[in-house]
PDB file of C-alpha atoms and ligand atoms in Angstrom:
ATOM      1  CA  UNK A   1     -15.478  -3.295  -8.071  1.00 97.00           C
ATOM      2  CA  UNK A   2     -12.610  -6.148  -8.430  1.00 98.00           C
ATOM      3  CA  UNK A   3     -11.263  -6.716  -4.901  1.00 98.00           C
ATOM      4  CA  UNK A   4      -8.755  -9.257  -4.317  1.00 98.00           C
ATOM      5  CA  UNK A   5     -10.108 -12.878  -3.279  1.00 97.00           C
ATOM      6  CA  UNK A   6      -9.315 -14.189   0.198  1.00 94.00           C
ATOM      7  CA  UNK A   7     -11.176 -18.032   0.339  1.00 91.00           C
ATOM      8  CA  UNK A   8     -14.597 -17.493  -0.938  1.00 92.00           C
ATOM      9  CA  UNK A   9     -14.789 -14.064  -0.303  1.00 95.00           C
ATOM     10  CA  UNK A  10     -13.377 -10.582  -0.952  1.00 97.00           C
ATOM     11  CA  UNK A  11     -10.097  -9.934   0.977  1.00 97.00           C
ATOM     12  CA  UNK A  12     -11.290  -7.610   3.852  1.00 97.00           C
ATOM     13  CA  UNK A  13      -9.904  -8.512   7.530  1.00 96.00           C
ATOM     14  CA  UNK A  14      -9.757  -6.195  10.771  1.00 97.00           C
ATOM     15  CA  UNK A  15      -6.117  -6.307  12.093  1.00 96.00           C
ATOM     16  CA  UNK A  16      -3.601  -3.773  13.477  1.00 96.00           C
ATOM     17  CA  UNK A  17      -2.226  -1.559  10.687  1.00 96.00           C
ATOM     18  CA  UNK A  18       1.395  -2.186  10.766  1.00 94.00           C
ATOM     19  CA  UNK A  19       2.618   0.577   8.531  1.00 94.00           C
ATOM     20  CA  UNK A  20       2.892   3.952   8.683  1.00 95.00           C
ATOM     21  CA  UNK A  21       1.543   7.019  10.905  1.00 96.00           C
ATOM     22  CA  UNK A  22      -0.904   4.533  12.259  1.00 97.00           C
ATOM     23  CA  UNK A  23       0.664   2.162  12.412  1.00 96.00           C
ATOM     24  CA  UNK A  24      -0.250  -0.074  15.935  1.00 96.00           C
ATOM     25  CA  UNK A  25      -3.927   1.092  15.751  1.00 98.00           C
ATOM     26  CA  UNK A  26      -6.864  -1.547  14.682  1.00 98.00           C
ATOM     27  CA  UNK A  27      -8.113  -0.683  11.225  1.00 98.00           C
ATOM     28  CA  UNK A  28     -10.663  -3.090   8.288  1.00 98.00           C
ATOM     29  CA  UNK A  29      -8.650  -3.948   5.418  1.00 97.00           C
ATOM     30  CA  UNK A  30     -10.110  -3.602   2.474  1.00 98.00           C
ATOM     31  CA  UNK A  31      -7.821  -4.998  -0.562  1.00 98.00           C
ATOM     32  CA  UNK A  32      -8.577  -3.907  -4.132  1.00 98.00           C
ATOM     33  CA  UNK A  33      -7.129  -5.873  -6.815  1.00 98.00           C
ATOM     34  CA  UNK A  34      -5.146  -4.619  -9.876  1.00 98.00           C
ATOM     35  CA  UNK A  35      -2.410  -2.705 -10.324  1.00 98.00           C
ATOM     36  CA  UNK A  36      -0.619  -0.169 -12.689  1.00 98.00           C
ATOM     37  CA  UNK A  37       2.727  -0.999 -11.936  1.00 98.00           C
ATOM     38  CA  UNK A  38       4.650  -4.616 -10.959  1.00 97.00           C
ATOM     39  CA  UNK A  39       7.523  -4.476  -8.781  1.00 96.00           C
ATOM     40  CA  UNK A  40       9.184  -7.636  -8.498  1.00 94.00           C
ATOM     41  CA  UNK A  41       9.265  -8.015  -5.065  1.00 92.00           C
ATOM     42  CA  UNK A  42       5.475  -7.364  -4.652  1.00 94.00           C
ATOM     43  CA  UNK A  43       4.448  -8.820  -1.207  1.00 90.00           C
ATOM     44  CA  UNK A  44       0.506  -8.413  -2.867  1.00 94.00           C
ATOM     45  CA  UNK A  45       1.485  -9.890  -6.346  1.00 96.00           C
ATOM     46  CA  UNK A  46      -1.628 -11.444  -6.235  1.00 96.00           C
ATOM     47  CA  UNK A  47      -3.571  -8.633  -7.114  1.00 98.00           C
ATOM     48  CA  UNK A  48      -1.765  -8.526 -10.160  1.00 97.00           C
ATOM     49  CA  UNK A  49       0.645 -10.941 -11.302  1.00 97.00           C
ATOM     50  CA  UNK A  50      -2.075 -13.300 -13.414  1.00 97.00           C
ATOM     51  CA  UNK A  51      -1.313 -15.973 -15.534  1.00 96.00           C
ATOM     52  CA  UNK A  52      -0.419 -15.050 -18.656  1.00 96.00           C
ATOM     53  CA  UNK A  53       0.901 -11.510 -18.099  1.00 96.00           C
ATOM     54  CA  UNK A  54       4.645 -11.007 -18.952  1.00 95.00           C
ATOM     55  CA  UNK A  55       6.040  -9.325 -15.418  1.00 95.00           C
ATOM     56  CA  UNK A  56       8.699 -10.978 -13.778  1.00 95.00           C
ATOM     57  CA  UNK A  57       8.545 -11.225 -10.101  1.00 95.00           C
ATOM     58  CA  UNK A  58      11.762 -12.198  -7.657  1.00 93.00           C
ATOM     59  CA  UNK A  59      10.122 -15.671  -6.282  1.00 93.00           C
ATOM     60  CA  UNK A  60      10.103 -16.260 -10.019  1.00 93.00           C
ATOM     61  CA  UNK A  61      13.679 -18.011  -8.923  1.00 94.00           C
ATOM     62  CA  UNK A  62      11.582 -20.454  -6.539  1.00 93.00           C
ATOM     63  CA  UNK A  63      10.316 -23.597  -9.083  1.00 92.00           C
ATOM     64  CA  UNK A  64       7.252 -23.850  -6.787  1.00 91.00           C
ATOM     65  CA  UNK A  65       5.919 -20.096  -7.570  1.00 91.00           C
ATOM     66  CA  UNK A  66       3.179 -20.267 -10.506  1.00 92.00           C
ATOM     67  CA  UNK A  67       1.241 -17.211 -11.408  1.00 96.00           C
ATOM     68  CA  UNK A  68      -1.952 -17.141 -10.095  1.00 96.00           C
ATOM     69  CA  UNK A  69      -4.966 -17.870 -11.717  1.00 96.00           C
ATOM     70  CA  UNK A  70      -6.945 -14.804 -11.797  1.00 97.00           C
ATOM     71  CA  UNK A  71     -10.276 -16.402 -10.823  1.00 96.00           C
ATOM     72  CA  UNK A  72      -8.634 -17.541  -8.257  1.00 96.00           C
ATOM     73  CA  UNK A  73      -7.417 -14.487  -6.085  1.00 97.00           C
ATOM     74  CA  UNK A  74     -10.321 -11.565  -8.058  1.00 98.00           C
ATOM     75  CA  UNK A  75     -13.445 -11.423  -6.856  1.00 98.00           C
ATOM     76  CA  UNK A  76     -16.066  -8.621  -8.410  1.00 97.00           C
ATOM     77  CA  UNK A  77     -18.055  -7.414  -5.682  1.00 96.00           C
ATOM     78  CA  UNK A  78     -20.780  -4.785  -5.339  1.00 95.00           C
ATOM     79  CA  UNK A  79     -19.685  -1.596  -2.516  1.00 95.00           C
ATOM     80  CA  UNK A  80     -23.085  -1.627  -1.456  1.00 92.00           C
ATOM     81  CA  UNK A  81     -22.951  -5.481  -0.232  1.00 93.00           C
ATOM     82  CA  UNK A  82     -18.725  -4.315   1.337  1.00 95.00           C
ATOM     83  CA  UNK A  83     -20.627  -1.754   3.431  1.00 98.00           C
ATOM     84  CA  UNK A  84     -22.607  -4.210   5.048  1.00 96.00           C
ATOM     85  CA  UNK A  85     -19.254  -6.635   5.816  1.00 96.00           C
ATOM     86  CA  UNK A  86     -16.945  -3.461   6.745  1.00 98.00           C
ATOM     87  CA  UNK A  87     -19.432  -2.376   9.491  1.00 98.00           C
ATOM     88  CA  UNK A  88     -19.711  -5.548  10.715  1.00 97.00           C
ATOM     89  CA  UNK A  89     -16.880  -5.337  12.213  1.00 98.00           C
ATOM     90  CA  UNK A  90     -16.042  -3.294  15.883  1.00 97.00           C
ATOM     91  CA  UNK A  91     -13.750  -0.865  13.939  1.00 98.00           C
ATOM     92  CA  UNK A  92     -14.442   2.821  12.626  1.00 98.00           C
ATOM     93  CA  UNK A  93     -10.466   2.795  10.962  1.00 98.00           C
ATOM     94  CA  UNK A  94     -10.617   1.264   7.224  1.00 98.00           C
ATOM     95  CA  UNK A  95      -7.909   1.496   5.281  1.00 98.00           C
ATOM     96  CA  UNK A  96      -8.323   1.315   1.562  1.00 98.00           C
ATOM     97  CA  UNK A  97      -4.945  -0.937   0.067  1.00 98.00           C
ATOM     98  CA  UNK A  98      -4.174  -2.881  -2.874  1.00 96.00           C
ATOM     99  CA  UNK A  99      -2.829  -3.147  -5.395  1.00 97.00           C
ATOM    100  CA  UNK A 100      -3.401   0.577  -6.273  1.00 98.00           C
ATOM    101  CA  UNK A 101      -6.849   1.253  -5.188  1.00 98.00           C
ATOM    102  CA  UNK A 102      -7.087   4.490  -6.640  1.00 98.00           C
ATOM    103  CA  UNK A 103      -8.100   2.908  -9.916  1.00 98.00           C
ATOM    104  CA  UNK A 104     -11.382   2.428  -8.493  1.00 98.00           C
ATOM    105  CA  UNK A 105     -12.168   5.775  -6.744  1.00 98.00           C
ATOM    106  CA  UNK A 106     -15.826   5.638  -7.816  1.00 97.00           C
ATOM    107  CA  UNK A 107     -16.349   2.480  -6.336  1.00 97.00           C
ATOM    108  CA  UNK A 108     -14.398   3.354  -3.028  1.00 98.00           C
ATOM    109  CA  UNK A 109     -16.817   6.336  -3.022  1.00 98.00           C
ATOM    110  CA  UNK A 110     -19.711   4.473  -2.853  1.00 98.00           C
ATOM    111  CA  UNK A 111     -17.973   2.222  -0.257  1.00 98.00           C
ATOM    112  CA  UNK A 112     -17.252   5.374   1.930  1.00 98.00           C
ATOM    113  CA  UNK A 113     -20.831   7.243   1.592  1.00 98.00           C
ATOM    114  CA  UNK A 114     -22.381   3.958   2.806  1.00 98.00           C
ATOM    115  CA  UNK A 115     -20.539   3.955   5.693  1.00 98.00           C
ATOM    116  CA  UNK A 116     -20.444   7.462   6.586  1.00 98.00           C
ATOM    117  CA  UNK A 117     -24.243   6.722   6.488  1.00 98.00           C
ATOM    118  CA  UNK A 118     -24.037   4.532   9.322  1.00 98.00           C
ATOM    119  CA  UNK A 119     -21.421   6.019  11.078  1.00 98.00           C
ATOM    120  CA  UNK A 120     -19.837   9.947  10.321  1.00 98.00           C
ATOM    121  CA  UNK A 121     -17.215   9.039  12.302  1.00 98.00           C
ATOM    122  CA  UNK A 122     -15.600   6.668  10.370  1.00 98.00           C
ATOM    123  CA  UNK A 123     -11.830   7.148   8.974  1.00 98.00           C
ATOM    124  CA  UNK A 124     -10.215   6.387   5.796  1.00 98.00           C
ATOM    125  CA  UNK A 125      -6.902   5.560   5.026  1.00 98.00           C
ATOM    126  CA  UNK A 126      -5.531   5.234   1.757  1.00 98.00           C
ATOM    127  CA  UNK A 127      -2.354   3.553   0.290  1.00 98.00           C
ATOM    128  CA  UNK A 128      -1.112   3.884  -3.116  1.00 98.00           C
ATOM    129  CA  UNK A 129       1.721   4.097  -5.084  1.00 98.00           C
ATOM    130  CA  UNK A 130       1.573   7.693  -5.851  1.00 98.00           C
ATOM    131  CA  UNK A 131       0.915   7.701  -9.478  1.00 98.00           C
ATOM    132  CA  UNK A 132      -2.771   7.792  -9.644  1.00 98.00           C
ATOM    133  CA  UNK A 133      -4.184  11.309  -8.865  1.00 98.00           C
ATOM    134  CA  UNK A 134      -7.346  11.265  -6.677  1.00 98.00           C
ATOM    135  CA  UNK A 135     -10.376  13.083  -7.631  1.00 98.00           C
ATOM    136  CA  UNK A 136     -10.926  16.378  -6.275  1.00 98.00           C
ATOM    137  CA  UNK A 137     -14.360  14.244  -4.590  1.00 98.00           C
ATOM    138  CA  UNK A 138     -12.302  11.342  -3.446  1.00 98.00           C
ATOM    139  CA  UNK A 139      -9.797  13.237  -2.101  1.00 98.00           C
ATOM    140  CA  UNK A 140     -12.053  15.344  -0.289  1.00 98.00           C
ATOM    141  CA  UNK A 141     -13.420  11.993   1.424  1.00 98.00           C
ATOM    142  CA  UNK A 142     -10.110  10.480   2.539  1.00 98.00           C
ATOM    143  CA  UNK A 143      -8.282  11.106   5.644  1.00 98.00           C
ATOM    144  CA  UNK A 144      -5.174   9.947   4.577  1.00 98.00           C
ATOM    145  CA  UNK A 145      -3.005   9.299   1.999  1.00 98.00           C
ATOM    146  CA  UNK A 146      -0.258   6.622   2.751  1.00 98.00           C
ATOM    147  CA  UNK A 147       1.843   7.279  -0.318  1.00 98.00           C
ATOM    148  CA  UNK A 148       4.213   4.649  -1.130  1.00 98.00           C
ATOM    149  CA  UNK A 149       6.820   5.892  -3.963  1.00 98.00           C
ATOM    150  CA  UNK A 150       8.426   3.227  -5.929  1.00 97.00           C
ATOM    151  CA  UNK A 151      12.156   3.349  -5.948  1.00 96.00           C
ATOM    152  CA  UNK A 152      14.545   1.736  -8.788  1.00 95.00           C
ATOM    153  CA  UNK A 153      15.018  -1.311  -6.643  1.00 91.00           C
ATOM    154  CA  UNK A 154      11.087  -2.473  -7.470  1.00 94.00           C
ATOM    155  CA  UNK A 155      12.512  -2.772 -11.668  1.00 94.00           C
ATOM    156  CA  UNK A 156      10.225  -0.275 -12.716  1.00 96.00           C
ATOM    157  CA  UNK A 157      10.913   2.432 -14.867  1.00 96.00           C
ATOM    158  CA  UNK A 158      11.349   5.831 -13.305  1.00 97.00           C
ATOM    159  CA  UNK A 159       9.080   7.210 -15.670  1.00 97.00           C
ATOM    160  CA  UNK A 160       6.422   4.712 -14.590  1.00 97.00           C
ATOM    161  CA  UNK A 161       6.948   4.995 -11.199  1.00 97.00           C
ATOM    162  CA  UNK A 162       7.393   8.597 -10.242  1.00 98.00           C
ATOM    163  CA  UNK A 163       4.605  10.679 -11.761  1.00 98.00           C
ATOM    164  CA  UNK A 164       5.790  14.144 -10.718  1.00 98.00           C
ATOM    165  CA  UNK A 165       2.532  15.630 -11.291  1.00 98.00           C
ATOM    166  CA  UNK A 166       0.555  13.362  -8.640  1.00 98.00           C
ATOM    167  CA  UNK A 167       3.607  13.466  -6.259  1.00 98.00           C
ATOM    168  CA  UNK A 168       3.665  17.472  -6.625  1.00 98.00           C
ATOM    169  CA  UNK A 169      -0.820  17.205  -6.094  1.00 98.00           C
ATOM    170  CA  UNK A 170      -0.039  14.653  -2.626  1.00 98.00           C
ATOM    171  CA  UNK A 171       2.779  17.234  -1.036  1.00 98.00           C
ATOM    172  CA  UNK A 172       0.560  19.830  -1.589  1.00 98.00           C
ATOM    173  CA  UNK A 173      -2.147  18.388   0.918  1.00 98.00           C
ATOM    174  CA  UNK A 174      -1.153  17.933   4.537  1.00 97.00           C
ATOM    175  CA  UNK A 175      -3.305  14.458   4.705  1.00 98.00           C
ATOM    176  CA  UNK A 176      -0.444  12.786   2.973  1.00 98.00           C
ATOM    177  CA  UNK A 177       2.598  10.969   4.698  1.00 98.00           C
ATOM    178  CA  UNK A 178       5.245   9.334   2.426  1.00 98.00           C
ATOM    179  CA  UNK A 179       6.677   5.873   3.253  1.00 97.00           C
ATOM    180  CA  UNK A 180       9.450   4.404   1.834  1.00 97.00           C
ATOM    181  CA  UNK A 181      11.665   1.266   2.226  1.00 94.00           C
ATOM    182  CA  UNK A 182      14.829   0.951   2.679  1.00 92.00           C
ATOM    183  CA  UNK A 183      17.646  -2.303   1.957  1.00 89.00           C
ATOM    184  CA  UNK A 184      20.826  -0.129   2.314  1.00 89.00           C
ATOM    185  CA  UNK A 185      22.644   3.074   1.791  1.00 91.00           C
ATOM    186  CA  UNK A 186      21.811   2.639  -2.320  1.00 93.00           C
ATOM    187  CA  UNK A 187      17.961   2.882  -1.216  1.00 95.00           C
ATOM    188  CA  UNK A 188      18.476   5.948   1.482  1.00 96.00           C
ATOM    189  CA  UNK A 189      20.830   8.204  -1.215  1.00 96.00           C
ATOM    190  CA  UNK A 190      17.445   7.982  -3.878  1.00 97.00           C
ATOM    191  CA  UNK A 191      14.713   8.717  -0.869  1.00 97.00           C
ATOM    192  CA  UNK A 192      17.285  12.160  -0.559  1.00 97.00           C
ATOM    193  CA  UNK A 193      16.864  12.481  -3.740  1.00 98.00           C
ATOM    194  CA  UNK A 194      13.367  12.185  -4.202  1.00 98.00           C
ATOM    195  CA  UNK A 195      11.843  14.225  -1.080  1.00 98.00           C
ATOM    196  CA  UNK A 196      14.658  16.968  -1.825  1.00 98.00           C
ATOM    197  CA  UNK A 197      13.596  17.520  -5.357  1.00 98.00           C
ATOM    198  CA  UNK A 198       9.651  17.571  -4.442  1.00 98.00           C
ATOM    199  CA  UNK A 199      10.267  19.238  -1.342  1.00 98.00           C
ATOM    200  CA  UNK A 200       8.940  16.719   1.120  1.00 98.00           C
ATOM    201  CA  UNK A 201       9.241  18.189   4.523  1.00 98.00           C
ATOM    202  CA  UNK A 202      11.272  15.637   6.869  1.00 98.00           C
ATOM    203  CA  UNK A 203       8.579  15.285   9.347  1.00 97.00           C
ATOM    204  CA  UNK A 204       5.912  13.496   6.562  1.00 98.00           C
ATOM    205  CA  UNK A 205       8.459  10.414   5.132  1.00 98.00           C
ATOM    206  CA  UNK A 206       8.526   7.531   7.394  1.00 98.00           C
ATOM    207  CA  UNK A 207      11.494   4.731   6.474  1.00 97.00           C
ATOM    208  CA  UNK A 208      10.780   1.634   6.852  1.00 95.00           C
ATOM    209  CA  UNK A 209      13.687  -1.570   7.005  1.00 93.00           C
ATOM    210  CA  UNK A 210      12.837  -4.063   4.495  1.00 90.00           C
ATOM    211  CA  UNK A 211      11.989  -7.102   5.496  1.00 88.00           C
ATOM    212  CA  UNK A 212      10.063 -10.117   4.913  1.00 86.00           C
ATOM    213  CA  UNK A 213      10.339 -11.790   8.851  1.00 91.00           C
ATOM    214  CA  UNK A 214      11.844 -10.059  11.946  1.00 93.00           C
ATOM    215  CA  UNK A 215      15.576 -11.131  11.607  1.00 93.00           C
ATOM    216  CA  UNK A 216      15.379  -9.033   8.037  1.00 91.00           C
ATOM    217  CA  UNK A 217      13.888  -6.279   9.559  1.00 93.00           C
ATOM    218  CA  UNK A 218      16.333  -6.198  11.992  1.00 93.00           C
ATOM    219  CA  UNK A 219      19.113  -6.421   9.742  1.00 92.00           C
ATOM    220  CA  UNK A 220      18.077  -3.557   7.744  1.00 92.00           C
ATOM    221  CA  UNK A 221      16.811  -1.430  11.012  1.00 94.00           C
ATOM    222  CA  UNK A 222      20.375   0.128  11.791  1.00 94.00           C
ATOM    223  CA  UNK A 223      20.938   1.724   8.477  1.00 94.00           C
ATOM    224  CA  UNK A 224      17.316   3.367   8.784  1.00 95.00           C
ATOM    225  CA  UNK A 225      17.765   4.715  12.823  1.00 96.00           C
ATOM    226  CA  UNK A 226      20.844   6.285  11.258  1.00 95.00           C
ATOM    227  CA  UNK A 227      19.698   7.644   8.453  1.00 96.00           C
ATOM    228  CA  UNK A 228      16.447   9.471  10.130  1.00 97.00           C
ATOM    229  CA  UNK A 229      19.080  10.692  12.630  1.00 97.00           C
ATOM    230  CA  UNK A 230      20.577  12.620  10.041  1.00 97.00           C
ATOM    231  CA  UNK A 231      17.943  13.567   7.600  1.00 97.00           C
ATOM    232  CA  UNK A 232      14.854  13.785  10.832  1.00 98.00           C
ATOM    233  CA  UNK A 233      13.285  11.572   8.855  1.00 98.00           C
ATOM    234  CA  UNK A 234      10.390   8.951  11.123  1.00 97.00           C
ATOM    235  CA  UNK A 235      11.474   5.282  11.689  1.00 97.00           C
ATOM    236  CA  UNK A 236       9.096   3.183  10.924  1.00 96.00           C
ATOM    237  CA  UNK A 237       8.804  -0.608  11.539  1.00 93.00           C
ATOM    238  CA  UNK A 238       6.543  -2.806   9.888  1.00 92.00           C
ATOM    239  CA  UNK A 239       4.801  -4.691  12.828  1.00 91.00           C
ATOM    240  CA  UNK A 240       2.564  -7.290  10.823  1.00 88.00           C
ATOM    241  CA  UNK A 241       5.860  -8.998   9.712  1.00 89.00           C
ATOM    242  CA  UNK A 242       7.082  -8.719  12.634  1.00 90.00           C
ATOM    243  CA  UNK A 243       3.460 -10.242  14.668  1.00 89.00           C
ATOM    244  CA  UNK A 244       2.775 -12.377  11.419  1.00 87.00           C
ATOM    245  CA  UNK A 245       5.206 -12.740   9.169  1.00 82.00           C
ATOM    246  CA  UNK A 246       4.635 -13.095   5.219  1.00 74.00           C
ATOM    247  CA  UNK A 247       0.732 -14.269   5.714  1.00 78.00           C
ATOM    248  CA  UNK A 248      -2.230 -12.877   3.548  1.00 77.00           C
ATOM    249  CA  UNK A 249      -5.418 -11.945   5.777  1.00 76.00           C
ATOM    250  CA  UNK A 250      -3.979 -10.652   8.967  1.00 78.00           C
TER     251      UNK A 250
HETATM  252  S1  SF4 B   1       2.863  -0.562  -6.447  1.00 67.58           S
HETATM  253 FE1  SF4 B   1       2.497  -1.752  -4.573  1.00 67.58          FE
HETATM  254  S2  SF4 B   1       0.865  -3.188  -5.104  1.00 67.58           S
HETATM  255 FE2  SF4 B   1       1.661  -2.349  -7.009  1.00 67.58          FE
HETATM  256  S3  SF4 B   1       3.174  -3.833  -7.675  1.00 67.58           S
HETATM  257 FE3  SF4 B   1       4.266  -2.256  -6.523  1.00 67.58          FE
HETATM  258  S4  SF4 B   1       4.338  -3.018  -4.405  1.00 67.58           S
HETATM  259 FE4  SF4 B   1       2.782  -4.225  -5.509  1.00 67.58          FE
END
C-alpha cells in the first residue's frame, strides 16, 4: 500500500484525535497517501500535490512552497509489516486518514484482520471525503465513517466533489458522522443545503471553525456556535491546531 512518508518511515503516530465525534480520545494515525480530489487549501497536500501534477494549491502564493517530490513524502509499505508498528503502540483506537484512504480498502483490510488478530477489540475510524464508496466487506469492518464533504470553497467541481450516490450509501448507515468546515455565513448557507437535500439528520454533522492556529479558530468559532444553535447542528473544534498548530506527525 502507498502510505504517506514521515522521515524514514510511513506516517503513523499515536496522538489525540482532534476532529470529530472522538475527538479528545487517543487514537494511531495511520496516513495513506493519494488522493482523488485537490482542494487548494489541503492541510495534507503532501499526499498528493507531487511535482509535476497541474493542481494549484493556496500556499502556491508563498515563493518558498515547491511541490513535493513524491519520493520524498510516499512510502510503499506492506500491511502485514503496519500491523506489527500499529500494535506497538498502547492504543486499541486507529484511525484510517489520508488523503482518501478508501482507495486502498484491500490493503486497509489486511491492516485491520491483522490486528483484530491480536486484539478483537480494536476500533477503526475512517475519514474520507465521501466520494469513494466502501465495500460491502470494508464497510462491514469499520466503526466509523468520518465523512468529510467538500464544499465549493476547496475549488473543486461539484460534480467531483459530491458523489450523491456514496453520500446517499454513508446516510444510510448510522456509523457515519458528517463534518464540515466552516469560514463564514457563505460556507454555513451550502452545509443547509447539502444535509437538507440528502437528509442528514442534525444530530450526525459536526461544524467545525476553520482554522490553521487558535486565533483563526477563534475567529471563525462565533459564526459556527450560532449556526448549530439554529440548525442543532454539533460544534466541533479542531484541538490538534489548537495543542499543535499546523505540524505533520502529531
Ligand atoms: S479531500 Fe481531503 S485529503 Fe483530499 S485534497 Fe481535499 S482536503 Fe486534501
Amino acid at each position: 500500500m502507498l502510505l504517506a512518508r514521515l522521515n524514514d518511515g510511513p506516517e503513523i503516530f499515536f496522538t489525540l484525535q482532534g476532529e470529530g465525534v472522538s475527538a479528545g480520545l487517543p487514537a494511531v494515525f495511520v496516513r495513506a497517501s493519494r488522493c482523488n480530489l485537490h482542494c487548494r487549501w489541503c492541510d495534507t497536500d503532501h499526499t498528493w500535490n507531487f511535482e509535476g501534477t497541474p493542481w494549484p494549491h493556496e500556499k502556491d502564493a508563498d515563493p518558498a512552497y515547491r511541490k513535493h517530490k513524491k519520493e520524498d513524502v510516499t512510502i510503499e509499505a506492506n500491511p502485514a509489516d503496519i500491523v506489527a508498528q500499529v500494535a506497538a503502540f498502547p492504543c486499541r483506537r486507529v484511525v484510517l486518514t489520508g488523503g482518501e484512504p478508501l482507495l486502498q480498502q484491500e490493503a486497509w483490510l489486511e491492516l485491520i484482520e491483522g490486528l483484530r488478530a491480536i486484539d478483537p477489540a480494536y476500533i477503526f475510524e475512517v475519514e474520507t471525503n465521501g466520494t469513494k464508496a466502501p465495500t460491502p466487506e470494508f464497510r462491514a469492518a469499520v466503526n466509523q465513517f468520518n465523512v468529510s464533504p467538500k464544499l465549493a470553497n476547496s475549488g473543486m467541481e461539484a460534480r467531483l466533489r459530491t458523489v450523491p450516490a456514496v453520500i446517499e450509501g454513508f446516510v444510510a448507515d448510522p456509523k457515519a458522522w458528517f463534518k464540515f468546515v466552516s469560514c463564514g455565513p457563505e460556507d454555513v448557507a451550502e452545509i443547509l443545503d447539502f444535509t437538507t437535500k440528502f437528509a442528514i439528520p442534525p444530530q450526525r454533522v459536526l461544524v467545525m471553525p476553520e482554522g490553521r492556529t487558535a486565533a483563526e479558530l477563534d475567529r471563525h468559532a462565533p459564526d459556527v456556535v450560532a449556526c448549530c444553535l439554529l440548525y442543532g447542528w454539533r460544534f466541533c473544534d479542531r484541538l490538534h491546531v489548537r495543542l499543535w498548530g499546523d505540524r505533520r506527525g502529531v
